[in-house]
mmCIF file of C-alpha atoms and ligand atoms in Angstrom:
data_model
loop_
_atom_site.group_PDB
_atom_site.id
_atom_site.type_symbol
_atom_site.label_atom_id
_atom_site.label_comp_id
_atom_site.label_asym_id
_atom_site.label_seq_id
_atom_site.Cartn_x
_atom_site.Cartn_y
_atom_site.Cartn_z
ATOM 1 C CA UNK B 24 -3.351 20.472 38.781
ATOM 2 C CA UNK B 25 -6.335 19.110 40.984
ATOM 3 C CA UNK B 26 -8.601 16.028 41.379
ATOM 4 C CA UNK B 27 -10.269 17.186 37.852
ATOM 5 C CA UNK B 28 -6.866 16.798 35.253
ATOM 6 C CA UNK B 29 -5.374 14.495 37.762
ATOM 7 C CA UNK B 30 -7.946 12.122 38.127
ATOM 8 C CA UNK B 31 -11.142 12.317 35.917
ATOM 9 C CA UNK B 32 -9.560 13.302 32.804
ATOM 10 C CA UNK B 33 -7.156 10.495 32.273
ATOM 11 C CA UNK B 34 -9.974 8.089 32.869
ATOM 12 C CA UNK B 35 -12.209 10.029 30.648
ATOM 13 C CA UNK B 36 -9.184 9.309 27.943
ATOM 14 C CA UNK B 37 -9.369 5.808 28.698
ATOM 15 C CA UNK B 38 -12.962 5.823 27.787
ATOM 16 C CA UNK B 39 -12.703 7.376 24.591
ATOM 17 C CA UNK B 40 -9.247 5.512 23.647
ATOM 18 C CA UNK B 41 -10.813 2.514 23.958
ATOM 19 C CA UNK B 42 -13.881 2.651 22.064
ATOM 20 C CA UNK B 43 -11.409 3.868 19.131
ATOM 21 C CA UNK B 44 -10.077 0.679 18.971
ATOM 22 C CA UNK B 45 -9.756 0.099 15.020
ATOM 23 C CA UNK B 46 -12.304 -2.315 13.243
ATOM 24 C CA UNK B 47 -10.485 -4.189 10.865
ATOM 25 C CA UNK B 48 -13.288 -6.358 9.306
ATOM 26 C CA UNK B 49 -15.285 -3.811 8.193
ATOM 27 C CA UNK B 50 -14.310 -0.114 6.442
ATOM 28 C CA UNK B 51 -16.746 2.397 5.160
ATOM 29 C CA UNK B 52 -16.803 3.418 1.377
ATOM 30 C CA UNK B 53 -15.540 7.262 1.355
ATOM 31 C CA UNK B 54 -17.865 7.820 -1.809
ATOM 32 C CA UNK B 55 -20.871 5.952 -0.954
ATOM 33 C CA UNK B 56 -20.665 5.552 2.581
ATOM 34 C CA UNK B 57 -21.921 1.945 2.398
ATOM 35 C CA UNK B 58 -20.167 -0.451 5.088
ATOM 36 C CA UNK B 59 -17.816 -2.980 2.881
ATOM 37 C CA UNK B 60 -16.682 -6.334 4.520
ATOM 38 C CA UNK B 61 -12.957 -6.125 4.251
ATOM 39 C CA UNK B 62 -12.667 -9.601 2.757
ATOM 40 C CA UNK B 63 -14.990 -8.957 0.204
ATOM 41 C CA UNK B 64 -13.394 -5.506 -0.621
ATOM 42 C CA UNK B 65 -10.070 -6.573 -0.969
ATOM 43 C CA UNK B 66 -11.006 -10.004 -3.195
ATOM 44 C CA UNK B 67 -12.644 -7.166 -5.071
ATOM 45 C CA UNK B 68 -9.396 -5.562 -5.817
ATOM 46 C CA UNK B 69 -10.214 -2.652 -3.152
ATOM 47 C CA UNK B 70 -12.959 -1.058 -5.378
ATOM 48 C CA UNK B 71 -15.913 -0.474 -3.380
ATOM 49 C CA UNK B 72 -18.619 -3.242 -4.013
ATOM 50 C CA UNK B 73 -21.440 -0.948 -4.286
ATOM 51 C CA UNK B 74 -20.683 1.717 -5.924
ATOM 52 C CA UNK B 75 -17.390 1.063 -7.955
ATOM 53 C CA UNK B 76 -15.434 3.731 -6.221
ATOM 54 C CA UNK B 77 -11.761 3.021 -6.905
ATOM 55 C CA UNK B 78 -9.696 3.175 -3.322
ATOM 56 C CA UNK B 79 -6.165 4.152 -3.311
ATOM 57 C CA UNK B 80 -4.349 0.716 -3.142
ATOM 58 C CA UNK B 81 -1.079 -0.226 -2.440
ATOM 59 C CA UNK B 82 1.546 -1.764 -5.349
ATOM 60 C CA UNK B 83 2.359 -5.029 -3.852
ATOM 61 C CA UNK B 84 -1.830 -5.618 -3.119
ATOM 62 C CA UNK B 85 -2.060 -4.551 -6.812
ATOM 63 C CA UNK B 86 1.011 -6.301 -8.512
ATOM 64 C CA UNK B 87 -0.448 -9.917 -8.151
ATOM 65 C CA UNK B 88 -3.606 -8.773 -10.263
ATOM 66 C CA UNK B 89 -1.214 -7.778 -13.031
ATOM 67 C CA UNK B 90 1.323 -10.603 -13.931
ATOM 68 C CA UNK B 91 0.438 -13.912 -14.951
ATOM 69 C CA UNK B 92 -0.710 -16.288 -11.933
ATOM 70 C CA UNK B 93 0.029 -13.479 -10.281
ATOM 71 C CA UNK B 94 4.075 -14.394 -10.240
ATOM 72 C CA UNK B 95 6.539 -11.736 -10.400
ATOM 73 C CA UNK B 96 10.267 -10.556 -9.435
ATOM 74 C CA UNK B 97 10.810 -7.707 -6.522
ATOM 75 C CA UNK B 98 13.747 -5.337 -7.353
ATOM 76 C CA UNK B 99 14.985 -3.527 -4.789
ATOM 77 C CA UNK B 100 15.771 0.001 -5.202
ATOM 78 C CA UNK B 101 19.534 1.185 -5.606
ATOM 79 C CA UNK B 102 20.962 2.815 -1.908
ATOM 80 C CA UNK B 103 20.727 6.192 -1.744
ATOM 81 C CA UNK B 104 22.112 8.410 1.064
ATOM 82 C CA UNK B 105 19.240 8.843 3.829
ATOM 83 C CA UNK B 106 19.163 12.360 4.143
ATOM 84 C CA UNK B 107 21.274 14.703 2.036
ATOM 85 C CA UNK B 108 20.294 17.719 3.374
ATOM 86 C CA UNK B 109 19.989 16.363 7.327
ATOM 87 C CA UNK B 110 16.246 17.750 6.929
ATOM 88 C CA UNK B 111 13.896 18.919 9.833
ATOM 89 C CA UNK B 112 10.379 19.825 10.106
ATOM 90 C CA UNK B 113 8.312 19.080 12.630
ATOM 91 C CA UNK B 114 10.264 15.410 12.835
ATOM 92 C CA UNK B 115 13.712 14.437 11.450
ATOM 93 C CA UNK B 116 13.237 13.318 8.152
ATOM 94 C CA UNK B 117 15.355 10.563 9.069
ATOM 95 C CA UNK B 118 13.397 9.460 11.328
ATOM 96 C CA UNK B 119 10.287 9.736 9.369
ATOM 97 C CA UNK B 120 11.925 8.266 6.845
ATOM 98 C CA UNK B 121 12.332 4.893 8.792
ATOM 99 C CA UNK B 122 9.086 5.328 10.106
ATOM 100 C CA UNK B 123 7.718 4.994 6.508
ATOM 101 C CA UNK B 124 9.824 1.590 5.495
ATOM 102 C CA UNK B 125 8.338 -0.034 9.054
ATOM 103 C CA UNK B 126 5.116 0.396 7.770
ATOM 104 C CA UNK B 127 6.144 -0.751 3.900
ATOM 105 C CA UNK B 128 6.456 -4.508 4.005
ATOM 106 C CA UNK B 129 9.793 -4.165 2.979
ATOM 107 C CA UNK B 130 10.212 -1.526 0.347
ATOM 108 C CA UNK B 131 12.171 1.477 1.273
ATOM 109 C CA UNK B 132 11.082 3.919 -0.805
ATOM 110 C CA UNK B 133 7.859 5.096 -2.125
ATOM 111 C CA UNK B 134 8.397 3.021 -5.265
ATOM 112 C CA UNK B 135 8.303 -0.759 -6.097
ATOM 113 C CA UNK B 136 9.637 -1.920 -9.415
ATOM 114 C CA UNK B 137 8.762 -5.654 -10.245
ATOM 115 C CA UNK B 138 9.078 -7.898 -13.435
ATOM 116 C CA UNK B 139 7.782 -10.620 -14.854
ATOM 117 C CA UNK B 140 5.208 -12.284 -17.361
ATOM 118 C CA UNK B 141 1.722 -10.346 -18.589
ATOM 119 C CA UNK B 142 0.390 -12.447 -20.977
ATOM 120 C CA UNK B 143 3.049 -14.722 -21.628
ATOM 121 C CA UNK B 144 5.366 -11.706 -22.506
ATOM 122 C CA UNK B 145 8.476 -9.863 -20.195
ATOM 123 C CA UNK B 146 7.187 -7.009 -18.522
ATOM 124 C CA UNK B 147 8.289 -4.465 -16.472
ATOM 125 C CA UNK B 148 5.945 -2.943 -13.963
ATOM 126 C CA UNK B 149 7.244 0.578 -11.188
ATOM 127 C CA UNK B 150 4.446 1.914 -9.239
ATOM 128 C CA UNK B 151 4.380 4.135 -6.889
ATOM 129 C CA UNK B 152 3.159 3.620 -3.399
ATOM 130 C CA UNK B 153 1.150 6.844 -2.312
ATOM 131 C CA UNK B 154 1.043 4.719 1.377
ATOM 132 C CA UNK B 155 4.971 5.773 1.614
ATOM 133 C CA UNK B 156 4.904 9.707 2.522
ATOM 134 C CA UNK B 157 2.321 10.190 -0.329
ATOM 135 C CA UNK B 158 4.167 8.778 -3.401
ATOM 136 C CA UNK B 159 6.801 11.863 -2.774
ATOM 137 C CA UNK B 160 9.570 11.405 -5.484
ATOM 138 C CA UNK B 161 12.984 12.130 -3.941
ATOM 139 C CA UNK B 162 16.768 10.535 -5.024
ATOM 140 C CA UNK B 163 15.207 6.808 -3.969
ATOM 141 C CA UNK B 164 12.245 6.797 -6.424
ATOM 142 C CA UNK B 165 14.126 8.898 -9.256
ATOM 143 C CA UNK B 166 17.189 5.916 -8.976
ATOM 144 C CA UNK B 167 14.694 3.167 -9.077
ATOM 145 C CA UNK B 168 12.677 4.566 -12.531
ATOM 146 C CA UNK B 169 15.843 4.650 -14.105
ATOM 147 C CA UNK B 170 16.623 1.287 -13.087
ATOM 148 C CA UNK B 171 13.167 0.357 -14.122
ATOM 149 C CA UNK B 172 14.155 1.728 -17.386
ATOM 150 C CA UNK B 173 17.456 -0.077 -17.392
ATOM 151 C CA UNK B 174 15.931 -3.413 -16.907
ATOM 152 C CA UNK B 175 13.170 -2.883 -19.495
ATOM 153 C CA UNK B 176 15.738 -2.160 -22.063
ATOM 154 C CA UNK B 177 18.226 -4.818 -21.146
ATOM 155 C CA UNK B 178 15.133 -7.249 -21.229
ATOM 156 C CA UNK B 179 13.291 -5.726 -24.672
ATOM 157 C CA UNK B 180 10.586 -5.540 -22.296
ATOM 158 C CA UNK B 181 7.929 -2.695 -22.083
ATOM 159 C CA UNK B 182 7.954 -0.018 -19.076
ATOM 160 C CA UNK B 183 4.823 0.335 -17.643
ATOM 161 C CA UNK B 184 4.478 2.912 -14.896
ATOM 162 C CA UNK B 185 1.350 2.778 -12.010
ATOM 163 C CA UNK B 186 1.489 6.880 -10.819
ATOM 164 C CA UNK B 187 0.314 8.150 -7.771
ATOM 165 C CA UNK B 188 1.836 10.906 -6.215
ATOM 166 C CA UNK B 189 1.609 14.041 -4.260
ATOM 167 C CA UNK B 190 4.710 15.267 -5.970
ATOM 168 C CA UNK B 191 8.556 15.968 -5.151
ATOM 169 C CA UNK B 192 9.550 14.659 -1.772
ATOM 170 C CA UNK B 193 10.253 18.692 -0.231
ATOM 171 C CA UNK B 194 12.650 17.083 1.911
ATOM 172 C CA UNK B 195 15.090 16.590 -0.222
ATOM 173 C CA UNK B 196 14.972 20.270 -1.847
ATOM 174 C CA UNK B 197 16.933 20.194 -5.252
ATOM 175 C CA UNK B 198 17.626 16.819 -5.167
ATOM 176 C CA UNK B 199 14.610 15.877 -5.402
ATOM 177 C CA UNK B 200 13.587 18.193 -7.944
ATOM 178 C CA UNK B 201 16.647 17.181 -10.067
ATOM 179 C CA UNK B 202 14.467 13.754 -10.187
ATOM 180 C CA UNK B 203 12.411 15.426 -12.987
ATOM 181 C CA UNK B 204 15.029 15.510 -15.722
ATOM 182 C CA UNK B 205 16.339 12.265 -14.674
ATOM 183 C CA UNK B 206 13.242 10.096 -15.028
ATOM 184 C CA UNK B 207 12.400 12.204 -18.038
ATOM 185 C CA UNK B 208 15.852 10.836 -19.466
ATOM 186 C CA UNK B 209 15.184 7.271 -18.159
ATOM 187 C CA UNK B 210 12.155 7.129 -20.252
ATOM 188 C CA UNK B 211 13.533 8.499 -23.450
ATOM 189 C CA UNK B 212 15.885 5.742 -23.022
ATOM 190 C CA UNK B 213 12.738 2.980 -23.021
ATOM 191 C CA UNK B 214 11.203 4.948 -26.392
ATOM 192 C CA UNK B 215 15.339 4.937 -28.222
ATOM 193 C CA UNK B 216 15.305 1.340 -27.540
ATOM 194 C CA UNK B 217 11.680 1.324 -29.337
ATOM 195 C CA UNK B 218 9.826 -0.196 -26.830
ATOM 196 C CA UNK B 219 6.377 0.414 -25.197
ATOM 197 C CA UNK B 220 6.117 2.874 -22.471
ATOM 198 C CA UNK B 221 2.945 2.849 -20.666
ATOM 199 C CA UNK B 222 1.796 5.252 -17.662
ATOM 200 C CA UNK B 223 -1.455 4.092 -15.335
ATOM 201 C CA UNK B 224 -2.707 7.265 -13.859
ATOM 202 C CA UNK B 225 -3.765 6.555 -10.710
ATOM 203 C CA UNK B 226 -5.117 8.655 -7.648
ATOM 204 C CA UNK B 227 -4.148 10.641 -7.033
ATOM 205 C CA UNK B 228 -0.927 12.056 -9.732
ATOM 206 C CA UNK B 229 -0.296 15.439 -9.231
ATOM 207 C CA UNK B 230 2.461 17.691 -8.573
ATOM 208 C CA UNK B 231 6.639 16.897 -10.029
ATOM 209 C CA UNK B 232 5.482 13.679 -10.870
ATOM 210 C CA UNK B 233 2.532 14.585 -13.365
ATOM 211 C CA UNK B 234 5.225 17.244 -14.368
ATOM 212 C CA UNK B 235 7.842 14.616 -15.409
ATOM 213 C CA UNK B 236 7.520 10.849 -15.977
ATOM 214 C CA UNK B 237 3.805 10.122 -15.723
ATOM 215 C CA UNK B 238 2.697 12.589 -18.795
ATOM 216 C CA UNK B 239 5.199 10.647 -21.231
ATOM 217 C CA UNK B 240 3.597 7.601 -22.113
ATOM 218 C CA UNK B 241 3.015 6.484 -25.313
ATOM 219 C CA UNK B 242 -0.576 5.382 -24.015
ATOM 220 C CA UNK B 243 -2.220 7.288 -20.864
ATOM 221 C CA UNK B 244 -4.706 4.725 -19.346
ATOM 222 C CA UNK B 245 -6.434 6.068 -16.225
ATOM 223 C CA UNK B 246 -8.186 4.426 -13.349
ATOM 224 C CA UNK B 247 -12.107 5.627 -12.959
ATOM 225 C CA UNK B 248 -12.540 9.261 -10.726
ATOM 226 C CA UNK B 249 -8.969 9.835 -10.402
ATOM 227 C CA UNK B 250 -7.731 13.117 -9.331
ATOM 228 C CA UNK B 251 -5.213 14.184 -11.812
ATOM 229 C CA UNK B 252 -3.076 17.464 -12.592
ATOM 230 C CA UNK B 253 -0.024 19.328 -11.306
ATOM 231 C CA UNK B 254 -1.535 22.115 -8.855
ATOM 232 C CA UNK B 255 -4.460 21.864 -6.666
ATOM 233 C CA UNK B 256 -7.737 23.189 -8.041
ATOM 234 C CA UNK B 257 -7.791 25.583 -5.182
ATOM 235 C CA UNK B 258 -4.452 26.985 -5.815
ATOM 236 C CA UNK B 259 -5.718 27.691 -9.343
ATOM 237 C CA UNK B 260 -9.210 28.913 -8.485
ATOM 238 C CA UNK B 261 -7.381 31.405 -6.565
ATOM 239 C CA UNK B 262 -4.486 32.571 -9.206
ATOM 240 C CA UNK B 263 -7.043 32.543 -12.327
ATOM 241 C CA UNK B 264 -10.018 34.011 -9.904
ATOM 242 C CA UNK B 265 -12.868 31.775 -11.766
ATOM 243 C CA UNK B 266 -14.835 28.852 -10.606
ATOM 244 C CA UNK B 267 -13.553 25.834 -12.306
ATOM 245 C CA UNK B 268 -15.675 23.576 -14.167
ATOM 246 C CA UNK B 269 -16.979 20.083 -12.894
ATOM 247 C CA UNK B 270 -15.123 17.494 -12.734
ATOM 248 C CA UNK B 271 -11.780 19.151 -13.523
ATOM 249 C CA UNK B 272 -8.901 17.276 -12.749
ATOM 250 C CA UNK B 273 -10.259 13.790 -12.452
ATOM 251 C CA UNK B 274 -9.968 11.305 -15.238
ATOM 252 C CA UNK B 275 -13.097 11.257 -16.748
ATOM 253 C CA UNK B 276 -12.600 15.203 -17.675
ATOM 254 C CA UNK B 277 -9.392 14.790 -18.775
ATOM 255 C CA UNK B 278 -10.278 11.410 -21.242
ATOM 256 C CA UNK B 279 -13.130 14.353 -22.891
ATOM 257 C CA UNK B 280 -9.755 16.638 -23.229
ATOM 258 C CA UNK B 281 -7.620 14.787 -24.957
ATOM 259 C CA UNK B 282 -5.059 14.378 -22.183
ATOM 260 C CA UNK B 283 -5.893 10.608 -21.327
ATOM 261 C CA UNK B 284 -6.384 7.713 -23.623
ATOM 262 C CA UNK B 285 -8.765 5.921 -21.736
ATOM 263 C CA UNK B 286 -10.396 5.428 -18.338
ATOM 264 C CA UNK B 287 -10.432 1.872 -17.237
ATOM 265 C CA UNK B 288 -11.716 0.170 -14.177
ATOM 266 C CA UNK B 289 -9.185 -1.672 -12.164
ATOM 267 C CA UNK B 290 -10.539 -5.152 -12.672
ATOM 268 C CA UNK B 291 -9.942 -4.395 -16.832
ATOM 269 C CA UNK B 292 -6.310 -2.931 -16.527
ATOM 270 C CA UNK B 293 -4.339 -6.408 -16.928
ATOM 271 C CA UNK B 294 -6.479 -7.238 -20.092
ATOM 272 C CA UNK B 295 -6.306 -3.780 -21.761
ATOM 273 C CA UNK B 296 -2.716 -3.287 -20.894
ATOM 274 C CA UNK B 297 -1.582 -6.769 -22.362
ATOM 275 C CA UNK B 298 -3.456 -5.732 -24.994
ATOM 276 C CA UNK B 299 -1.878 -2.023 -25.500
ATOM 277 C CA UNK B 300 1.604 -3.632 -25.715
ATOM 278 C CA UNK B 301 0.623 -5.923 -28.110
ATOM 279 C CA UNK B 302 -0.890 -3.475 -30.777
ATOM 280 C CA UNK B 303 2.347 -2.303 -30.245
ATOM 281 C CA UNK B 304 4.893 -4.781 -29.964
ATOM 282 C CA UNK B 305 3.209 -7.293 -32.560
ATOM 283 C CA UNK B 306 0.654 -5.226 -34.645
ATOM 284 C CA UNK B 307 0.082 -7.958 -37.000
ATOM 285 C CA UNK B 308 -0.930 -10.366 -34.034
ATOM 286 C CA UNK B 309 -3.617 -8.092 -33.374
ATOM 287 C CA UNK B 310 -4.543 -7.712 -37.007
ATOM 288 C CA UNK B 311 -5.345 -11.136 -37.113
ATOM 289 C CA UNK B 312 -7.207 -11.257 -33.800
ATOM 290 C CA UNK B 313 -10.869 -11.764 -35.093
ATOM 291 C CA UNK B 314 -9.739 -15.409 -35.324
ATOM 292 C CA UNK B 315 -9.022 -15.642 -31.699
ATOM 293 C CA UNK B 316 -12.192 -16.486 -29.584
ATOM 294 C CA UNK B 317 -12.952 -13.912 -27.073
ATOM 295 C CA UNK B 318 -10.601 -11.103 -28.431
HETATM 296 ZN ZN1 ZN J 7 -18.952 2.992 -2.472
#
């Protein structure tokens, strides 16, 4: 200890801390690099005005895009105990846990189910929140698809699910990969009661919950450049030793392959999903569509 990381270095800190101050008017686009004026960006639904690069945004910023006038219900997900397994990593998982609602707006968990009307019909919207310890799915998110699936059924309303994930929440070990079979039942439920189950791939969806829930939709829409898959490409570079090809794993590639319906921008979703569900719900409507303007 002397004058040098006594003295100078704290106020060398100081400096630096302060000129990291964060500038919230103004972010840069990760694809483009372009500066974006934050009002601008989010009026524009958080898609970069430049280039059209799709940001990862948050369920309640996204819900009010989605229901008509932008009016919908909150349902708060069923209690769950905290922390099963009294996990620790580098931080309680408790604590990091609580952490994680703070920052939430009020959700405590990394999912927010929400109903209400999308185009004049009941609807039932979960999405995950990848803002809340990347999307994880532990006992919180598994209980609140199946009560996503409860209410859809109890309404005759269709499910549609908004994925993005980074997979099973490793803090809860089995529990959390028990979550798998569960929503998997919870949607089979939906499709017995015949009604429309829809899955939004968003970025990115990968790991348990690309394994379970988000590859059973009826109809797989996708937002634009969205990573998709179960594994990282790396991880399978490395086990199949051979260079992947371009563009694997993002929507786009998988729309070419079969495994997504189609890849819509953000500003399109509420339009093409009210349409989906009504091709399905009321075919003949549809059939008779060429009579309504604009259709
Ligand atoms: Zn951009």
């Amino acid at each position: 200890m002397n004058w040098l990381t006594n003295f100078v270095r704290p106020k060398l800190r100081a400096l630096v801390a302060r000129k990291e101050t964060p500038e919230t008017l103004w972010l840069k686009c990760p694809k483009c690099e372009q500066m974006l004026f934050m009002r601008d960006w989010e009026a524009n639904q958080e898609v970069c005005t430049h280039c059209g690069h799709h940001m990862r945004i948050r369920p309640l910023k996204r819900l009010p895009h989605l229901f008509d006038e932008g009016k919908y219900e909150l349902h708060p997900l069923p209690r769950v105990p905290a922390d099963p397994l009294r996990f620790r990593d580098t931080e309680r998982y408790d604590a990091r846990l609580k952490r994680a609602q703070a920052k939430a707006e009020g959700s405590t968990d990394a999912l927010i189910v929400a109903s209400g009307l999308m185009g004049s019909r009941m609807t039932v919207i979960a999405a995950l929140d990848f803002g809340f310890m990347g999307g994880s799915m532990g006992t919180a998110v598994g209980e609140g698809l199946v009560m996503a699936a409860d209410l859809a059924v109890a309404r005759k309303a269709p499910l549609i699910v908004f994925s993005a994930s980074g997979g099973a929440r490793m803090q809860e070990g089995i529990l959390s990969l028990m979550q798998l079979t569960r929503t998997t039942i919870a949607v089979r439920k939906v499709k017995e009661a015949g009604l429309p189950y829809i899955v939004v791939l968003t970025d990115p969806t990968t790991g348990g919950v690309s394994a379970s829930f988000a590859m059973l939709g009826d109809i797989h829409l996708a937002e634009p450049d969205a990573i998709i898959g179960f594994a990282g490409p790396r991880v399978i570079q490395d086990t199949i030793r051979q260079e992947l090809p371009e563009g694997f794993q993002r929507s786009e590639y998988l729309l070419e392959h079969g495994m997504v319906d189609a890849v819509v921008h953000r500003h399109k979703l509420r339009d093409t999903l009210i349409r989906v569900v009504t091709l399905l719900m009321d075919p003949l409507v549809v059939a008779n569509a060429p009579a309504v303007a604009g259709r």
